[in-house]
Coordinates of C-alpha atoms in Angstrom, one line a residue:
M1 CA 22.7 -35.5 49.0
L2 CA 25.7 -35.8 46.4
N3 CA 28.5 -33.1 47.3
R4 CA 27.8 -30.6 45.4
E5 CA 32.1 -30.8 43.7
I6 CA 32.6 -33.6 43.0
K7 CA 34.9 -34.9 41.0
W8 CA 35.0 -36.5 37.8
Y9 CA 37.7 -39.0 36.6
F10 CA 38.6 -40.7 32.8
P11 CA 40.4 -43.0 32.7
E12 CA 41.0 -45.0 29.6
T13 CA 42.5 -48.5 30.8
E14 CA 41.5 -50.5 33.5
E15 CA 45.5 -49.5 35.4
E16 CA 44.9 -46.1 35.3
A17 CA 40.5 -46.0 36.7
V18 CA 42.8 -47.8 39.3
A19 CA 45.6 -45.9 39.5
V20 CA 43.1 -43.1 40.4
K21 CA 40.9 -45.4 43.1
R22 CA 44.1 -46.2 44.2
E23 CA 45.9 -41.9 45.1
N24 CA 42.1 -40.7 46.2
V25 CA 39.8 -43.5 48.1
D26 CA 37.0 -41.4 48.5
T27 CA 35.9 -42.7 44.7
L28 CA 34.0 -44.7 43.9
Y29 CA 34.0 -46.7 40.0
H30 CA 31.2 -45.2 37.6
A31 CA 29.3 -47.3 35.5
G32 CA 25.4 -47.3 35.7
G33 CA 25.0 -45.3 38.7
T34 CA 22.0 -46.7 40.1
G35 CA 23.4 -47.0 43.3
I36 CA 25.9 -44.3 43.8
L37 CA 22.1 -42.2 42.6
R38 CA 20.4 -43.7 45.8
T39 CA 22.7 -43.9 48.8
K40 CA 24.0 -40.4 48.1
S41 CA 26.6 -40.1 50.4
Q42 CA 28.6 -37.2 51.0
K43 CA 31.8 -39.3 51.8
I44 CA 31.5 -39.8 47.3
K45 CA 34.5 -36.5 46.6
G46 CA 34.6 -38.2 43.1
L47 CA 33.7 -40.5 40.5
I48 CA 35.9 -42.4 37.7
D49 CA 34.2 -43.0 34.7
L50 CA 34.3 -46.4 33.4
S51 CA 32.7 -46.4 30.2
A52 CA 36.3 -45.5 27.6
L53 CA 37.1 -49.2 28.8
D54 CA 36.7 -52.2 27.4
L55 CA 34.2 -53.6 29.9
N56 CA 30.7 -53.3 27.4
Y57 CA 30.5 -57.0 25.7
I58 CA 28.5 -60.7 26.1
K59 CA 29.9 -63.3 24.0
K60 CA 30.4 -67.1 24.2
E61 CA 34.0 -67.6 24.0
G62 CA 34.4 -71.8 24.6
N63 CA 32.7 -73.1 27.0
T64 CA 31.5 -70.5 28.6
I65 CA 29.5 -67.4 28.3
R66 CA 31.7 -63.5 29.6
I67 CA 30.1 -60.6 30.1
G68 CA 31.6 -57.8 30.8
A69 CA 30.8 -55.4 33.6
T70 CA 30.1 -52.0 31.8
S71 CA 27.1 -54.3 30.4
T72 CA 23.5 -53.4 31.0
Y73 CA 20.7 -55.2 32.8
S74 CA 19.0 -54.6 28.4
Q75 CA 22.0 -55.2 27.4
I76 CA 21.6 -58.6 28.7
C77 CA 18.3 -59.6 27.3
K78 CA 18.7 -57.7 24.1
T79 CA 21.7 -60.3 23.6
S80 CA 21.5 -62.6 20.2
L81 CA 23.2 -65.9 22.5
T82 CA 20.6 -68.6 22.8
E83 CA 22.4 -70.9 25.5
A84 CA 20.5 -71.9 28.6
S85 CA 22.5 -70.6 31.6
L86 CA 22.2 -66.6 28.8
Q87 CA 18.7 -68.2 28.9
M88 CA 18.0 -68.1 32.8
L89 CA 20.0 -64.5 33.2
K90 CA 17.5 -63.2 31.4
G91 CA 14.5 -64.8 33.2
A92 CA 16.5 -62.7 37.1
V93 CA 17.5 -59.7 35.1
S94 CA 15.2 -59.2 33.0
R95 CA 12.1 -59.0 35.9
A96 CA 14.3 -55.5 37.8
G97 CA 13.4 -52.8 37.5
S98 CA 11.9 -50.4 35.1
T99 CA 13.3 -50.4 31.4
L100 CA 14.8 -47.5 32.6
L101 CA 17.2 -48.6 34.9
R102 CA 17.5 -51.4 33.2
N103 CA 19.1 -49.0 30.8
R104 CA 21.5 -47.6 33.2
I105 CA 22.3 -51.0 35.5
T106 CA 25.6 -53.3 35.1
M107 CA 26.6 -55.9 35.9
G108 CA 29.6 -55.0 37.8
G109 CA 27.7 -51.8 39.3
S110 CA 24.7 -54.9 41.1
L111 CA 28.4 -57.0 42.3
I112 CA 29.5 -53.8 44.0
D113 CA 26.5 -52.1 46.0
A114 CA 24.8 -55.7 45.9
P115 CA 21.3 -55.1 47.5
Y116 CA 19.8 -58.2 49.1
W117 CA 16.5 -57.7 46.3
S118 CA 19.3 -57.9 43.9
D119 CA 17.2 -60.2 41.2
L120 CA 21.1 -61.5 39.8
F121 CA 22.7 -63.7 42.4
S122 CA 20.3 -66.0 43.0
T123 CA 20.7 -67.5 38.9
L124 CA 24.4 -66.2 39.5
L125 CA 25.2 -68.0 42.8
C126 CA 22.4 -70.9 41.0
L127 CA 24.4 -71.5 38.0
G128 CA 28.5 -71.2 40.0
A129 CA 29.1 -68.3 38.5
H130 CA 33.0 -66.6 38.0
L131 CA 33.8 -63.2 38.1
T132 CA 36.9 -62.1 36.6
Y133 CA 38.6 -58.6 39.3
R134 CA 41.5 -55.7 39.8
R135 CA 42.5 -55.6 42.8
L136 CA 44.4 -51.6 43.3
D137 CA 47.8 -53.4 43.3
L138 CA 47.1 -54.6 39.5
T139 CA 46.4 -57.8 39.7
V140 CA 43.7 -59.9 38.2
E141 CA 42.0 -62.5 40.1
T142 CA 38.7 -64.6 39.3
C143 CA 36.8 -65.8 42.4
T144 CA 33.0 -67.7 42.0
V145 CA 30.5 -65.5 42.9
K146 CA 30.0 -67.5 46.3
E147 CA 33.1 -67.1 47.3
F148 CA 33.1 -63.1 46.2
L149 CA 30.3 -62.8 48.7
D150 CA 32.2 -65.1 51.5
R151 CA 35.0 -63.2 51.5
R152 CA 33.3 -59.6 50.9
L153 CA 35.8 -58.7 48.3
K154 CA 33.7 -55.6 47.4
K155 CA 35.1 -54.1 50.5
E156 CA 38.4 -54.4 49.0
N157 CA 37.5 -51.6 46.3
V158 CA 37.9 -53.8 43.6
L159 CA 37.4 -53.2 39.6
I160 CA 35.3 -56.0 38.6
R161 CA 35.6 -56.8 35.0
E162 CA 33.2 -59.2 33.7
V163 CA 30.9 -62.2 34.9
I164 CA 31.9 -65.5 33.6
L165 CA 28.8 -68.0 33.5
P166 CA 29.0 -71.9 32.2
V167 CA 27.7 -73.3 29.2
K168 CA 25.9 -76.1 31.0
E169 CA 23.5 -78.7 28.3
D170 CA 20.0 -80.5 28.6
L171 CA 19.8 -77.4 31.5
I172 CA 16.4 -76.9 33.0
F173 CA 15.5 -74.0 35.7
F174 CA 13.3 -71.4 37.6
V175 CA 13.3 -68.4 39.1
R176 CA 11.5 -67.2 40.8
R177 CA 10.4 -63.7 43.2
F178 CA 8.6 -62.5 45.8
T179 CA 7.0 -59.3 45.5
R180 CA 4.0 -57.5 47.2
V181 CA 3.0 -55.9 43.3
F182 CA 4.9 -56.7 40.3
F183 CA 6.7 -53.0 40.3
D184 CA 8.5 -53.6 43.3
Y185 CA 11.9 -54.7 45.1
P186 CA 11.6 -58.7 45.8
V187 CA 11.7 -59.7 48.8
F188 CA 13.8 -62.3 47.9
N189 CA 14.7 -64.4 44.8
L190 CA 14.4 -68.0 43.9
A191 CA 16.5 -69.8 41.9
F192 CA 16.7 -73.4 40.2
C193 CA 18.7 -75.4 37.5
A194 CA 19.7 -78.5 37.4
K195 CA 20.5 -81.0 34.5
R196 CA 17.7 -83.6 32.7
V197 CA 19.2 -87.0 32.3
K198 CA 17.5 -89.7 30.8
K199 CA 17.6 -92.5 32.9
K200 CA 17.8 -96.8 31.0
G201 CA 13.6 -96.4 31.1
G202 CA 13.4 -93.8 29.0
E203 CA 12.5 -91.6 32.1
Y204 CA 14.0 -88.7 32.8
A205 CA 15.3 -87.4 36.3
I206 CA 17.4 -84.8 37.9
G207 CA 20.9 -84.3 38.1
E208 CA 23.3 -81.9 40.2
P209 CA 20.9 -79.5 41.9
A210 CA 21.1 -76.1 42.5
I211 CA 18.8 -74.3 44.4
F212 CA 19.6 -70.6 45.6
V213 CA 17.0 -68.5 48.0
T214 CA 18.2 -64.2 47.9
G215 CA 16.8 -62.1 50.9
V216 CA 17.3 -64.2 53.6
K217 CA 19.8 -63.8 56.2
R218 CA 23.1 -63.4 56.2
F219 CA 22.3 -62.3 52.6
Y220 CA 22.6 -66.5 50.6
R221 CA 20.6 -69.1 51.1
E222 CA 22.3 -72.8 49.6
L223 CA 19.4 -75.1 50.0
T224 CA 21.0 -78.4 50.6
E225 CA 18.3 -80.5 52.0
A226 CA 16.8 -80.3 49.1
E227 CA 18.4 -80.2 45.9
E228 CA 19.4 -84.0 48.2
F229 CA 16.4 -85.0 48.7
I230 CA 15.7 -85.0 44.7
N231 CA 19.0 -85.3 42.6
N232 CA 19.4 -87.9 40.8
N233 CA 15.1 -88.4 41.4
I234 CA 12.1 -88.2 38.6
V235 CA 9.8 -85.7 39.5
D236 CA 6.0 -86.1 40.0
S237 CA 3.6 -85.0 42.0
R238 CA 4.7 -86.7 44.3
L239 CA 8.3 -86.0 44.8
I240 CA 7.3 -81.8 44.4
E241 CA 5.3 -82.1 47.8
E242 CA 7.3 -84.6 49.9
C243 CA 10.5 -82.3 49.0
M244 CA 8.3 -79.5 50.5
K245 CA 8.9 -80.7 54.2
H246 CA 12.8 -80.2 52.8
V247 CA 12.9 -76.6 51.9
D248 CA 14.3 -74.2 54.6
A249 CA 15.6 -70.3 55.1
E250 CA 16.4 -68.1 57.3
F251 CA 13.8 -64.8 57.1
T252 CA 14.4 -62.0 59.3
P253 CA 11.2 -60.3 59.8
D254 CA 9.8 -57.2 58.5
R255 CA 6.9 -54.4 58.5
N256 CA 4.8 -56.5 55.5
F257 CA 5.6 -59.7 55.9
G258 CA 6.7 -61.9 59.0
A259 CA 9.6 -64.6 58.4
E260 CA 6.6 -67.4 58.6
Y261 CA 5.3 -66.2 55.4
K262 CA 7.6 -65.3 54.1
L263 CA 9.4 -68.9 53.8
L264 CA 5.6 -70.3 54.0
M265 CA 5.3 -68.5 50.1
L266 CA 9.3 -69.7 49.5
K267 CA 7.4 -72.9 49.5
S268 CA 4.7 -72.0 47.4
L269 CA 6.9 -70.9 44.0
F270 CA 9.4 -73.0 44.8
K271 CA 6.5 -75.8 43.9
D272 CA 5.0 -73.7 41.6
G273 CA 8.5 -74.0 40.1
L274 CA 9.1 -77.5 40.4
E275 CA 5.6 -78.3 38.3
E276 CA 5.7 -75.7 36.1
L277 CA 9.2 -78.5 34.8
L278 CA 7.2 -81.4 35.2
P279 CA 6.0 -82.3 31.0
N280 CA 10.8 -81.5 30.9
F281 CA 10.1 -85.7 33.2
I282 CA 7.5 -87.4 30.9
K283 CA 9.0 -90.4 29.6
T284 CA 10.3 -91.0 26.5
G285 CA 7.9 -91.6 23.4
D286 CA 4.9 -91.0 26.4
Q287 CA 4.4 -87.6 24.2

């Protein structure tokens, strides 16, 4: 359980928040608080409330969508912006937890907490999303979500500021999660996105595919072999069947599912997602 004598701090700027963190190593940044409540660590001596910081927004700037770190999953689901990359993110976070939890879970908190069952990361990795963060020395830096994970930046007590999604034209995508029942932590999450590229004959092919799965060993895996196989190809039933031979990931067995069964379900969900996208590849004039 949490320390009963926990101290709250209420900074009004990012600089004040970071200064508190720098001077009080046993404090945590607090936005939604769902991760803190789950761990309930006795080591936490203080909480730094981020609600007064100007980090709650979802807006389009040029060819990007910018999402402030204290924006909640529910706010993402309710935004009126219609860009495909944001719709893909909506599809992922709308399945996370219950409505009450989505009202509390924030983008920044999810990035720092990073549980293996997170619905967020496979989609952000797929989209090539970036984030900005402030270090304890107050410098602001930008990196991809992939770099954030690989460099384990969450261990460096950074303050997440925003997530940046690229606006991609003619984007096709799907997200899938494997659970025992709908309202459950996912065993793994799968995300796919690509450009729809028109060929000379009027047919459409897949361009620049990105396929990521989370909930595997080492947290995430990019399915590069499958990406290379389908890239610049016209999708049909035959191609989908052949693509399954190039889908591979290393899972950890648990009390519910073996590693081989998880891989089987990954292939099944990936095949289902590609088949759902088939109408996007009908030759112009055939519809």
